[in-house]
Structures are given as C-alpha cells and as structure tokens.
Amino acid sequence: MRPAPPFSPELARREVVAPVASFIKPFHSHYFSRTVGPPYRKRQYSFAGLPGLMPLVRAFLDTSAAERCEEYQFLFTLLGSELANNAIVHSRSSERGSTYRLTVDRRCPSPGAGGCPGRGRSTSSPSHPTAATFADIEAGTATGRGLALIDALADRWGDNGDPKFRQVWFFLAYDLTDNPWMQIDTEDTKTADDAENIGKNEVEC
C-alpha cells in the first residue's frame, strides 16, 4: 500500500477558482436568468456563505422581481442582498460547508397587501457577533448598516427571535409611491436639475 503524501500547509491553503455558474443546480437555472419566467408563489435557494457568490444572490433576487418596475426590482434586490450579507457576516453560514437560505414568498401576509416578502435563514453561533435586532434599531444601538437600511426602506421587517437558527424577513409593497427610496430619488433628480440650471445661468451671464 502506497504511503500517503506528506501534509503540506501550502497546498492546503491553495484556492481553487470555480465559475459562479457552477453553484447553480441545473433544474434551478431559471431562478437566475434575470428575465420574467413562469409564475410562482414561493421560491427559495440555499447559498454557500461565500462573499464571492453575491453576484449569484443578486441574480436570484433580480429574477424574483423581474416582472416588476425597474425601481422595485432594484430596491428588492438591494434589501435582499443585505439579508445575505447579514447571514455571511453575523452567522455560522460563512464557515466551511455551511449555507444560508433565501426565500421569496409572494403569498400576501395580510388581505389587500400587494408586495413581495423576502426571508433569509441562517445558523448563528456564540463565537460570531450577533446581528442587530429590531430593538437595536429602535434604540439606535445597532452596528452596521444592513438592517438599518432594511428598517428604513422596507414596509415591514422582523425576525423569528431564535438565536440559533435566525430567520430575518422583510416585506416590500409593490406600490413605492410613499417609500422613502422614491423620495431620495426625487431629491437627487431635483438637485441635478438645479445644478444644471445653475450651470446654464453661469454660461448666459
């Protein structure tokens, strides 16, 4: 029997580069097409806790909201990406072989509510810093910007209160008329218009 080769720390630390697409299961490829696909009520996918897979996460979220307007699609993907980042940074999902799961459930949480809930589930550990909770946000003691962004822009959000298997969710209504994001966009447009007018005045003078 041939003896095993000696252990080499250099070889153990060597990284292997793999295409992001290789993490997509063949029968789930339509989850990442960024195009309007077949109607669905609920869609979920488990991601390895690797920051390098965030483009795949964004493709999943983009596709989940592909039939909505561009503003909604962008905002939904932004908030969902924050859930993913939260899972990677504040849970055991980033450990070797671990995953977190994103779920998009179109079943309305209350009568007359039109919108899309997003949900992220991860495994926490005492050795990892605990992500901010709703109480932290309310008290102004939260660290990091992820959940604060969700608190500011989602219509509702919360978690299951389980420190071991934490599940954070948010709900984003389809109608963004009163969403602070649209107000930011309007203010930016007004500022740009004002700057353009100032420039014209200077030229005319």
Short mmCIF file of C-alpha atoms in Angstrom, two decimals:
data_model
loop_
_atom_site.label_atom_id
_atom_site.label_comp_id
_atom_site.label_asym_id
_atom_site.label_seq_id
_atom_site.Cartn_x
_atom_site.Cartn_y
_atom_site.Cartn_z
CA MET A 1 0.00 0.00 0.00
CA ARG A 2 1.44 3.32 -1.08
CA PRO A 3 2.04 5.72 1.86
CA ALA A 4 0.07 8.95 1.94
CA PRO A 5 1.96 12.04 0.75
CA PRO A 6 3.25 14.34 3.48
CA PHE A 7 0.91 17.12 4.61
CA SER A 8 1.71 20.45 3.01
CA PRO A 9 0.23 23.65 4.54
CA GLU A 10 0.92 25.45 1.26
CA LEU A 11 -1.22 23.00 -0.69
CA ALA A 12 -3.94 23.08 1.98
CA ARG A 13 -4.24 26.85 1.63
CA ARG A 14 -4.29 26.81 -2.16
CA GLU A 15 -7.51 28.18 -3.59
CA VAL A 16 -9.41 26.71 -6.49
CA VAL A 17 -11.22 29.10 -8.81
CA ALA A 18 -14.62 27.87 -9.98
CA PRO A 19 -17.18 29.62 -12.22
CA VAL A 20 -20.04 31.17 -10.26
CA ALA A 21 -22.47 29.35 -12.56
CA SER A 22 -21.16 26.02 -11.25
CA PHE A 23 -23.03 26.71 -7.99
CA ILE A 24 -26.40 26.66 -9.80
CA LYS A 25 -28.30 23.39 -9.83
CA PRO A 26 -29.38 22.58 -13.41
CA PHE A 27 -33.09 22.41 -12.62
CA HIS A 28 -32.91 25.82 -10.90
CA SER A 29 -31.18 27.72 -13.70
CA HIS A 30 -34.34 29.77 -14.39
CA TYR A 31 -34.01 31.23 -10.88
CA PHE A 32 -31.02 33.25 -12.12
CA SER A 33 -31.98 34.26 -15.66
CA ARG A 34 -32.85 37.89 -14.80
CA THR A 35 -35.84 37.54 -17.11
CA VAL A 36 -39.55 37.06 -16.47
CA GLY A 37 -40.11 33.33 -16.09
CA PRO A 38 -43.04 31.10 -15.20
CA PRO A 39 -45.38 32.35 -12.44
CA TYR A 40 -44.51 31.22 -8.93
CA ARG A 41 -45.83 31.61 -5.40
CA LYS A 42 -42.73 30.68 -3.43
CA ARG A 43 -39.08 30.36 -4.40
CA GLN A 44 -36.09 29.53 -2.22
CA TYR A 45 -32.43 28.70 -2.67
CA SER A 46 -29.53 27.82 -0.37
CA PHE A 47 -26.26 29.65 -0.93
CA ALA A 48 -22.80 28.81 0.34
CA GLY A 49 -21.70 31.52 2.78
CA LEU A 50 -19.09 32.97 0.42
CA PRO A 51 -18.89 36.71 -0.36
CA GLY A 52 -17.80 35.79 -3.87
CA LEU A 53 -21.27 34.39 -4.58
CA MET A 54 -23.04 37.72 -4.07
CA PRO A 55 -23.44 38.20 -7.87
CA LEU A 56 -25.41 34.94 -7.83
CA VAL A 57 -27.52 36.19 -4.92
CA ARG A 58 -28.32 39.40 -6.80
CA ALA A 59 -29.22 37.43 -9.93
CA PHE A 60 -31.63 35.33 -7.85
CA LEU A 61 -33.28 38.41 -6.36
CA ASP A 62 -33.36 40.28 -9.68
CA THR A 63 -35.09 37.33 -11.31
CA SER A 64 -37.59 37.00 -8.47
CA ALA A 65 -38.78 40.56 -9.12
CA ALA A 66 -38.15 40.64 -12.87
CA GLU A 67 -41.75 41.42 -13.84
CA ARG A 68 -41.91 44.50 -11.58
CA CYS A 69 -40.74 48.02 -12.48
CA GLU A 70 -37.04 48.83 -12.53
CA GLU A 71 -37.19 50.80 -9.26
CA TYR A 72 -38.91 47.95 -7.43
CA GLN A 73 -36.53 45.36 -8.82
CA PHE A 74 -33.50 47.41 -7.75
CA LEU A 75 -34.83 48.07 -4.25
CA PHE A 76 -35.94 44.47 -3.67
CA THR A 77 -32.53 43.21 -4.77
CA LEU A 78 -30.78 45.76 -2.55
CA LEU A 79 -32.70 44.72 0.57
CA GLY A 80 -32.41 41.01 -0.18
CA SER A 81 -28.67 41.39 -0.66
CA GLU A 82 -28.46 42.97 2.78
CA LEU A 83 -30.09 39.85 4.25
CA ALA A 84 -27.44 37.75 2.52
CA ASN A 85 -24.59 39.94 3.73
CA ASN A 86 -26.05 39.80 7.23
CA ALA A 87 -26.04 35.99 7.14
CA ILE A 88 -22.44 35.83 5.92
CA VAL A 89 -21.04 38.33 8.42
CA HIS A 90 -23.10 37.55 11.54
CA SER A 91 -23.70 33.81 11.48
CA ARG A 92 -22.02 30.46 11.02
CA SER A 93 -23.11 30.46 7.39
CA SER A 94 -19.64 31.62 6.40
CA GLU A 95 -17.97 28.53 7.88
CA ARG A 96 -16.67 25.86 5.54
CA GLY A 97 -19.50 23.78 4.13
CA SER A 98 -22.24 25.99 5.66
CA THR A 99 -25.08 27.72 3.83
CA TYR A 100 -27.87 30.22 4.31
CA ARG A 101 -31.23 30.20 2.57
CA LEU A 102 -33.12 32.99 0.84
CA THR A 103 -36.87 32.66 0.32
CA VAL A 104 -39.19 34.83 -1.77
CA ASP A 105 -42.84 34.18 -0.91
CA ARG A 106 -45.49 36.02 -2.90
CA ARG A 107 -48.37 34.91 -0.74
CA CYS A 108 -49.62 38.17 0.79
CA PRO A 109 -49.16 38.39 4.58
CA SER A 110 -52.44 40.29 5.01
CA PRO A 111 -55.62 40.91 2.98
CA GLY A 112 -55.22 43.66 0.42
CA ALA A 113 -51.42 43.80 0.78
CA GLY A 114 -49.66 43.77 -2.57
CA GLY A 115 -45.97 43.15 -2.28
CA CYS A 116 -43.19 40.63 -2.05
CA PRO A 117 -41.75 39.27 1.21
CA GLY A 118 -38.10 38.26 1.34
CA ARG A 119 -36.71 35.99 4.02
CA GLY A 120 -33.20 34.87 4.99
CA ARG A 121 -32.43 31.92 7.29
CA SER A 122 -29.01 31.26 8.81
CA THR A 123 -27.35 29.40 11.68
CA SER A 124 -25.93 31.60 14.45
CA SER A 125 -23.16 30.87 16.91
CA PRO A 126 -21.91 32.44 20.18
CA SER A 127 -18.49 32.77 18.52
CA HIS A 128 -19.97 35.16 15.94
CA PRO A 129 -21.21 38.68 16.64
CA THR A 130 -24.98 38.86 16.78
CA ALA A 131 -26.61 40.93 14.06
CA ALA A 132 -28.80 43.86 15.01
CA THR A 133 -32.36 43.19 16.09
CA PHE A 134 -35.47 45.34 15.71
CA ALA A 135 -34.99 46.54 19.30
CA ASP A 136 -31.41 47.58 18.49
CA ILE A 137 -32.61 49.62 15.54
CA GLU A 138 -35.33 51.29 17.61
CA ALA A 139 -32.87 52.11 20.40
CA GLY A 140 -30.25 53.40 17.99
CA THR A 141 -27.65 50.93 19.28
CA ALA A 142 -27.32 48.83 16.12
CA THR A 143 -23.95 48.46 14.45
CA GLY A 144 -23.63 48.09 10.71
CA ARG A 145 -25.92 49.48 8.04
CA GLY A 146 -27.60 46.39 6.62
CA LEU A 147 -30.65 46.01 8.85
CA ALA A 148 -30.84 49.77 9.35
CA LEU A 149 -31.27 50.07 5.59
CA ILE A 150 -33.99 47.42 5.65
CA ASP A 151 -35.67 49.23 8.56
CA ALA A 152 -35.66 52.47 6.59
CA LEU A 153 -36.84 51.18 3.21
CA ALA A 154 -38.94 48.04 3.79
CA ASP A 155 -42.60 48.39 4.71
CA ARG A 156 -42.18 45.83 7.49
CA TRP A 157 -39.45 43.55 8.78
CA GLY A 158 -38.60 41.37 11.75
CA ASP A 159 -37.08 38.07 12.84
CA ASN A 160 -38.14 34.82 14.48
CA GLY A 161 -36.31 35.54 17.75
CA ASP A 162 -34.38 32.25 17.57
CA PRO A 163 -30.67 32.95 18.31
CA LYS A 164 -29.58 29.55 16.94
CA PHE A 165 -31.48 29.42 13.67
CA ARG A 166 -32.20 33.05 12.94
CA GLN A 167 -34.67 33.99 10.26
CA VAL A 168 -34.92 37.64 9.22
CA TRP A 169 -37.69 38.78 6.87
CA PHE A 170 -38.89 41.95 5.19
CA PHE A 171 -41.94 42.95 3.17
CA LEU A 172 -41.73 45.43 0.31
CA ALA A 173 -45.04 46.69 -1.12
CA TYR A 174 -45.35 46.86 -4.90
CA ASP A 175 -46.54 50.47 -4.66
CA LEU A 176 -43.42 52.53 -3.94
CA THR A 177 -45.17 55.91 -4.06
CA ASP A 178 -44.69 56.62 -0.35
CA ASN A 179 -41.45 54.69 0.04
CA PRO A 180 -38.51 56.82 1.28
CA TRP A 181 -36.46 55.43 -1.61
CA MET A 182 -38.61 57.30 -4.09
CA GLN A 183 -38.22 60.49 -2.08
CA ILE A 184 -34.44 60.12 -2.22
CA ASP A 185 -34.64 59.59 -5.96
CA THR A 186 -36.82 62.70 -6.36
CA GLU A 187 -34.46 64.85 -4.27
CA ASP A 188 -31.45 63.64 -6.29
CA THR A 189 -33.23 64.49 -9.54
CA LYS A 190 -34.16 67.94 -8.22
CA THR A 191 -30.57 68.56 -7.12
CA ALA A 192 -29.27 67.52 -10.53
CA ASP A 193 -31.80 69.80 -12.27
CA ASP A 194 -30.85 72.72 -10.02
CA ALA A 195 -27.16 72.15 -10.75
CA GLU A 196 -27.89 72.07 -14.48
CA ASN A 197 -29.86 75.33 -14.26
CA ILE A 198 -27.05 76.99 -12.30
CA GLY A 199 -24.64 75.93 -14.99
CA LYS A 200 -26.86 77.40 -17.69
CA ASN A 201 -27.16 80.69 -15.79
CA GLU A 202 -23.42 80.94 -15.47
CA VAL A 203 -22.97 80.39 -19.18
CA GLU A 204 -25.62 83.00 -20.03
CA CYS A 205 -24.04 85.59 -17.74
#
